[in-house]
Coordinates of C-alpha atoms in Angstrom, one line a residue:
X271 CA -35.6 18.4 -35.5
X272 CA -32.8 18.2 -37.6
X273 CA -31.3 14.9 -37.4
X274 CA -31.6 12.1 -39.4
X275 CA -31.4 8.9 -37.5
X276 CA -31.3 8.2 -33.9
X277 CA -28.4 9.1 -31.9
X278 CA -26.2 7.4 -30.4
X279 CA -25.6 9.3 -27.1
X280 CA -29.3 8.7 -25.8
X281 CA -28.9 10.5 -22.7
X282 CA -31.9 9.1 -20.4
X283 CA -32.0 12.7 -20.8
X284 CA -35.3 12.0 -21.9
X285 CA -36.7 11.2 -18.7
X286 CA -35.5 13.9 -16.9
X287 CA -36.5 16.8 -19.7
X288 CA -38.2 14.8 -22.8
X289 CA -34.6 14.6 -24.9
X290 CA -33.7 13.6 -28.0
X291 CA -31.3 11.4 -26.8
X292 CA -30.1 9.0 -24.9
X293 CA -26.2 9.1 -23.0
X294 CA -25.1 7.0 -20.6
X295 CA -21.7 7.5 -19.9
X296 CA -21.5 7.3 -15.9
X297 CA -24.2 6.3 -13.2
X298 CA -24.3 9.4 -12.6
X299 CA -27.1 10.4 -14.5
X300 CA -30.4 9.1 -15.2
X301 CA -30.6 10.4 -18.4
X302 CA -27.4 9.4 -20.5
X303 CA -27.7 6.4 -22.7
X304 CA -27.2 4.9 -26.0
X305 CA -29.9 3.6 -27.8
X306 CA -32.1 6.1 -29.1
X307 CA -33.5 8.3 -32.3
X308 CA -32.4 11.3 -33.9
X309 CA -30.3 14.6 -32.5
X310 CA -30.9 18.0 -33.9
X311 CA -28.4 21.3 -33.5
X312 CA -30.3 24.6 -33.1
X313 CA -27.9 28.2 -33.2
X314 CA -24.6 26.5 -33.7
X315 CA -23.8 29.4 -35.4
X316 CA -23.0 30.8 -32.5
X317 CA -19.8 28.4 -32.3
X318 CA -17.2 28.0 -34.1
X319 CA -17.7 24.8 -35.2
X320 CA -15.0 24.2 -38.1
X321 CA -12.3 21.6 -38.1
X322 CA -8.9 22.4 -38.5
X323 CA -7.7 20.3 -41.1
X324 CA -4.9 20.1 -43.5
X325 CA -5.4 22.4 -46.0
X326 CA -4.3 20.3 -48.9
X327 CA -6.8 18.8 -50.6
X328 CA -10.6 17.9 -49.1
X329 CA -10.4 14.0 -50.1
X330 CA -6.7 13.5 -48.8
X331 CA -7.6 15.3 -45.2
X332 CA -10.6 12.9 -44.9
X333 CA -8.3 9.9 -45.8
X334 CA -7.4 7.5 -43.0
X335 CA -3.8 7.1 -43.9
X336 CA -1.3 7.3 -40.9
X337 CA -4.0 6.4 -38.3
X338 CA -4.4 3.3 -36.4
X339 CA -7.7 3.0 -33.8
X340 CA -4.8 0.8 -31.9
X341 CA -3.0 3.7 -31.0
X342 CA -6.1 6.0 -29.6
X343 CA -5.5 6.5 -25.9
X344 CA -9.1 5.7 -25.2
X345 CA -9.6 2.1 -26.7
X346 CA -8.4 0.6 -23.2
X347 CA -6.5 -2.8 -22.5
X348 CA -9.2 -5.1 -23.9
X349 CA -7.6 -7.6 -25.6
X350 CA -8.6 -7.7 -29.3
X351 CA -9.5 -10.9 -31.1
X352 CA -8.5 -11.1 -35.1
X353 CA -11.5 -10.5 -36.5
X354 CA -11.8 -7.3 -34.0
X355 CA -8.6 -6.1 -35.6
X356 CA -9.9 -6.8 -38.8
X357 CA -13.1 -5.0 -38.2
X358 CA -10.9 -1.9 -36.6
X359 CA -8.8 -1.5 -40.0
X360 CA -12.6 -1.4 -41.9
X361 CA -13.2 1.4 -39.6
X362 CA -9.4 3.2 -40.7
X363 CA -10.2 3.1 -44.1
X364 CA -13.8 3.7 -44.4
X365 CA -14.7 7.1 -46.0
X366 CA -18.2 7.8 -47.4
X367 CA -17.9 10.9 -50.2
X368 CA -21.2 12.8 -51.5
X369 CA -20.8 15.3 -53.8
X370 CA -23.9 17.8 -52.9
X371 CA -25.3 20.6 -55.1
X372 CA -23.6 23.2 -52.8
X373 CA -20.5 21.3 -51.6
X374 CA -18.9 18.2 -50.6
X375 CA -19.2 16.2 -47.9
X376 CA -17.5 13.6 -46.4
X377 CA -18.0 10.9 -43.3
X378 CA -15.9 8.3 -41.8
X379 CA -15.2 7.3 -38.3
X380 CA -14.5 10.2 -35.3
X381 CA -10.8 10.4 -34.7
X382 CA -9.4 11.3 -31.3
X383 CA -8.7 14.7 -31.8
X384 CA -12.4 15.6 -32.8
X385 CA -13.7 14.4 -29.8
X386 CA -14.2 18.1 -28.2
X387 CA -15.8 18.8 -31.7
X388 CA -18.4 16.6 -31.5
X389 CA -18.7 16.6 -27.6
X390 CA -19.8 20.3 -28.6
X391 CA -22.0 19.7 -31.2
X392 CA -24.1 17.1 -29.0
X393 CA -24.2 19.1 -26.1
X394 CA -25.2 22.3 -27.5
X395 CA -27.9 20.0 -29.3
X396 CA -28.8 17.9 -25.7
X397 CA -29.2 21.3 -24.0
X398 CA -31.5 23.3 -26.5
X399 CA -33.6 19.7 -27.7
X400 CA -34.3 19.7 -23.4
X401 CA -35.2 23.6 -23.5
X402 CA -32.0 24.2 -21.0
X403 CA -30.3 27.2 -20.1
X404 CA -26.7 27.3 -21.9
X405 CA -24.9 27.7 -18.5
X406 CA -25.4 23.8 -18.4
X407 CA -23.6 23.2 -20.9
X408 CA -20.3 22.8 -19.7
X409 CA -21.9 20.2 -17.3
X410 CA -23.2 18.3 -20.7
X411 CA -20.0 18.6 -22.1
X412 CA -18.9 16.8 -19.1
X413 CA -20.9 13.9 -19.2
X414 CA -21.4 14.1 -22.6
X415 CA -17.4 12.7 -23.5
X416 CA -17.6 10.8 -20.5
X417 CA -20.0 8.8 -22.4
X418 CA -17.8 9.3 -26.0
X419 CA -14.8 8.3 -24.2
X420 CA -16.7 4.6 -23.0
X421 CA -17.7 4.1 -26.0
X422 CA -14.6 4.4 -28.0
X423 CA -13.8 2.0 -25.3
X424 CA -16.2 -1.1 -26.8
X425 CA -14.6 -0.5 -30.9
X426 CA -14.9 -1.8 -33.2
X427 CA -18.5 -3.0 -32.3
X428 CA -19.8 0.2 -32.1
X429 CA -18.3 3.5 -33.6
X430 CA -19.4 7.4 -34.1
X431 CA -19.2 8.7 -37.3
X432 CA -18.4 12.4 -38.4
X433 CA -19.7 14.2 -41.6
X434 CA -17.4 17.3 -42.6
X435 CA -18.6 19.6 -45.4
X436 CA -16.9 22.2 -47.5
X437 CA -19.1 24.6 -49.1
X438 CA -18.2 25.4 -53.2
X439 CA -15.8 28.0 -53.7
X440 CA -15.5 28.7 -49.8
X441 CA -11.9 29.8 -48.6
X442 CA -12.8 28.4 -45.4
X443 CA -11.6 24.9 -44.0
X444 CA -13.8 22.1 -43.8
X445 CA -17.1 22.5 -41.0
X446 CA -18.2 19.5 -39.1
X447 CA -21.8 18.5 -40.3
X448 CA -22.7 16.3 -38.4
X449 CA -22.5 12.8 -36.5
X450 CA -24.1 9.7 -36.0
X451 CA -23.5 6.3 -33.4
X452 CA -23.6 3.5 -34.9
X453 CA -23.7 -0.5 -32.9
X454 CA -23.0 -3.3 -34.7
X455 CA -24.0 -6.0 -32.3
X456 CA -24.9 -6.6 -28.4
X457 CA -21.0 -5.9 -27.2
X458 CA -21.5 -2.5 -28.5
X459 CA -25.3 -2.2 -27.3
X460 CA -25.8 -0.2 -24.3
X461 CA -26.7 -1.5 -21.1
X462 CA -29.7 0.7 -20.6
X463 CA -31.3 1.0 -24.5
X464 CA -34.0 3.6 -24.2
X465 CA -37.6 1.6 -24.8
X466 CA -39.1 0.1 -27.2
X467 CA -35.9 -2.4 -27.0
X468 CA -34.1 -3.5 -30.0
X469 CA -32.8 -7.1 -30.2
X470 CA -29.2 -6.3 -28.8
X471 CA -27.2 -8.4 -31.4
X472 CA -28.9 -6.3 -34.5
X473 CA -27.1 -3.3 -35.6
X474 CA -28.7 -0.1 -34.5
X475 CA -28.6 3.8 -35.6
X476 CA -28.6 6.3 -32.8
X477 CA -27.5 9.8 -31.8
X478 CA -28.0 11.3 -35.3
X479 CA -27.3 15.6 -35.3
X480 CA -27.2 17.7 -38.1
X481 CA -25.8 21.4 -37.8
X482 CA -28.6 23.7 -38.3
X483 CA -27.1 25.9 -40.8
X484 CA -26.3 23.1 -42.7
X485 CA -29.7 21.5 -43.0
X486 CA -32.0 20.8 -45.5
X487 CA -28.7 19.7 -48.1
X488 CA -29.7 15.9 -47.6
X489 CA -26.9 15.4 -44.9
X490 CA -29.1 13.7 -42.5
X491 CA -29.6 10.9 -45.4
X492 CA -26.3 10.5 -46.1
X493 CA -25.4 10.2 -42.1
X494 CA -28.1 7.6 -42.3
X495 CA -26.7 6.5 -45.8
X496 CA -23.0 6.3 -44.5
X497 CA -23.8 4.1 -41.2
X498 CA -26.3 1.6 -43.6
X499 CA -23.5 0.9 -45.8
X500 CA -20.7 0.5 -42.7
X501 CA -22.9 -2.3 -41.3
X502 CA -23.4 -4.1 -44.6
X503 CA -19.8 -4.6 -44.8
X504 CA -19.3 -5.6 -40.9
X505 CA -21.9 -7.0 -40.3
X506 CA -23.4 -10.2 -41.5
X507 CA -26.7 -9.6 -39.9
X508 CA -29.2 -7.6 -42.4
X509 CA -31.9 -6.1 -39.8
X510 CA -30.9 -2.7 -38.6
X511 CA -33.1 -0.9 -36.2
X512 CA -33.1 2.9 -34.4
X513 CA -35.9 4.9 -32.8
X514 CA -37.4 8.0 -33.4
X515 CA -39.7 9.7 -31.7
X516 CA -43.5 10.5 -32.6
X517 CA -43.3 14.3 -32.6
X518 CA -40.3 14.4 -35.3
X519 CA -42.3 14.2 -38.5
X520 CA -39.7 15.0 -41.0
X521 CA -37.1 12.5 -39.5
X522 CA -40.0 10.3 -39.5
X523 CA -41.1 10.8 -43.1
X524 CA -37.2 10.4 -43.8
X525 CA -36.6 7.1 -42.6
X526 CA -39.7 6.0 -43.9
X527 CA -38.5 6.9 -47.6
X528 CA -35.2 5.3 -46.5
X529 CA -37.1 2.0 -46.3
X530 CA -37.6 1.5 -42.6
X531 CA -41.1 0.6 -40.7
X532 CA -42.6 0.8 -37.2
X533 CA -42.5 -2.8 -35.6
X534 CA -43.0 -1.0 -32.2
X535 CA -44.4 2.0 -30.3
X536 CA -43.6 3.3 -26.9
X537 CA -47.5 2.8 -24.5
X538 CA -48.9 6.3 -23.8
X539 CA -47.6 5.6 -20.3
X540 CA -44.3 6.1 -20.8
X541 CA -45.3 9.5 -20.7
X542 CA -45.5 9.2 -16.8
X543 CA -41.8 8.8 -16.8
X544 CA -41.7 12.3 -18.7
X545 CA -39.8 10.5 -21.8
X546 CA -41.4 11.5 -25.5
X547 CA -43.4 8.3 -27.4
X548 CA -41.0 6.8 -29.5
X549 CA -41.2 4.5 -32.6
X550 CA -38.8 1.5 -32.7
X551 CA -38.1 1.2 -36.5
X552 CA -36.7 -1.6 -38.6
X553 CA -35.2 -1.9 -42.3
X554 CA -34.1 -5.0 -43.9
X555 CA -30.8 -4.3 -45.8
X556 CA -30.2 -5.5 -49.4
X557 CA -27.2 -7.6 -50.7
X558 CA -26.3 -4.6 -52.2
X559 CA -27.0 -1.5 -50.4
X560 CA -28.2 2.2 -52.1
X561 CA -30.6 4.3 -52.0
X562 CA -32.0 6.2 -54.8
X563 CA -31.0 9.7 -55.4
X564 CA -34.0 10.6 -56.2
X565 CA -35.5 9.9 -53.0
X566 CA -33.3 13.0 -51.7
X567 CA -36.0 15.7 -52.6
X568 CA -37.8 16.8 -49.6
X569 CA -36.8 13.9 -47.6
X570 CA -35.5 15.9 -43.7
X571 CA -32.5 17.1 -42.9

């Protein structure tokens, strides 16, 4: 797979076709969640997967200026406390820049109008990670930003993140690399977190996907990167969890570079429920958060 940490629409798709992740935007089905490990895109080449943004400079069309979470027609009428609005102007003005060998790349929380973008990018991922016929996918779309929309609903403790990249010297605008859910505490949880449980008040990584074409450039680290330094500054608790499951060896290895360890694995009989073993995995974030860029080389997506 191509993700890097677990995603954050953990579609209980796993227990109907062994999924990646876990949605759960309606009761309608089963297999939509939000606790769970990573996402991986396969052939999303054969979309047209670039954003459409201004064409002035990469930086400035990445920069939250002009946008307020308070206007987005899907935060709902729940009343905000100070600190939430606090929190919800972090989330305007956070940007995480990388500067890769082949091009930059940039991540900071989804904005409305990129919802279909990323609906798109999950689905397509939901669909091939469950071995399903592409005429479903406009049925995953569905339920797939039904569950977005709910949980833009429940900001600022919880938020999706998008990575854009623009490759060196292309003429092209800006492609959408990836995304990544992350919770910040147990009002951002989901109801039905996919097993073994995390504590509910600790942050947690979920619904990580990397576009295929654009693997293997160290985005998936710097998706996992991005969301580790979000919670340091909104959270105060240090222990951030997400899950990954047993066959995904290179996400595995990742997040074990990254710092994290097994505290918990799913019993073999979860397999009777036709849901994939998964590790629940743990890291204990620094004062000051970074990672060695060294520890890039060879480490997943």
């Amino acid at each position: 797979m191509a993700a890097a940490t677990s995603p954050s629409l953990y579609l209980d798709l796993q227990r109907q076709q062994h999924c990646h992740a876990h949605l759960k935007p309606a009761k309608a089905l089963p297999f939509l969640s939000s606790r769970n490990p990573p996402l991986s895109l396969h052939k999303l080449d054969r979309y047209n997967f670039i954003c459409s943004l201004p064409s002035s400079s990469s930086t400035n069309s990445v920069t939250p200026s002009h946008y307020s979470f308070l206007d987005d027609p899907f935060r709902g009428s729940r009343f905000l406390t100070n600190e939430d609005l606090e929190k919800l102007k972090a989330l305007e003005s956070f940007v995480y820049l990388q500067e890769l060998e082949s091009g930059s790349l940039w991540i900071r929380a989804m904005r409305t109008e990129e919802m279909d973008l990323t609906v798109g990018l999950l689905a397509l991922s939901f669909a091939e990670s469950m071995f399903m016929s592409l005429g479903y996918e406009a049925l995953l779309r569905f339920f797939v930003k039904q569950y977005l929309i709910e949980r833009r609903a429940v900001m600022p403790h919880a938020v999706t993140l998008v990575g854009f990249y623009r490759e060196k010297g292309a003429l092209r605008g800006e492609q959408l690399a990836g995304t990544v859910e992350v919770c910040f505490d147990k009002r951002g949880a989901n109801a039905s977190p996919p097993t073994p449980m995390a504590p509910k008040n600790s942050p947690y990584i979920c619904n990580m996907t990397v576009t295929e074409q654009l693997r293997r450039r160290g985005i998936g680290w710097h998706l996992l990167r991005a969301s580790e330094e979000l919670i340091s500054q909104l959270t105060s608790s240090k222990e951030v969890y997400l899950h990954c499951r047993m066959i995904d060896e290179a996400p595995f290895n990742m997040y074990i570079k990254a710092g994290y360890n097994v505290v918990q694995t799913d019993s073999i009989f979860i397999l009777l429920t036709l849901q994939r073993r998964k590790h629940l995995m743990c890291k204990k974030l620094p004062v000051s958060n970074s990672f060695s860029e060294s520890d890039l080389s060879d480490s997943g997506p």
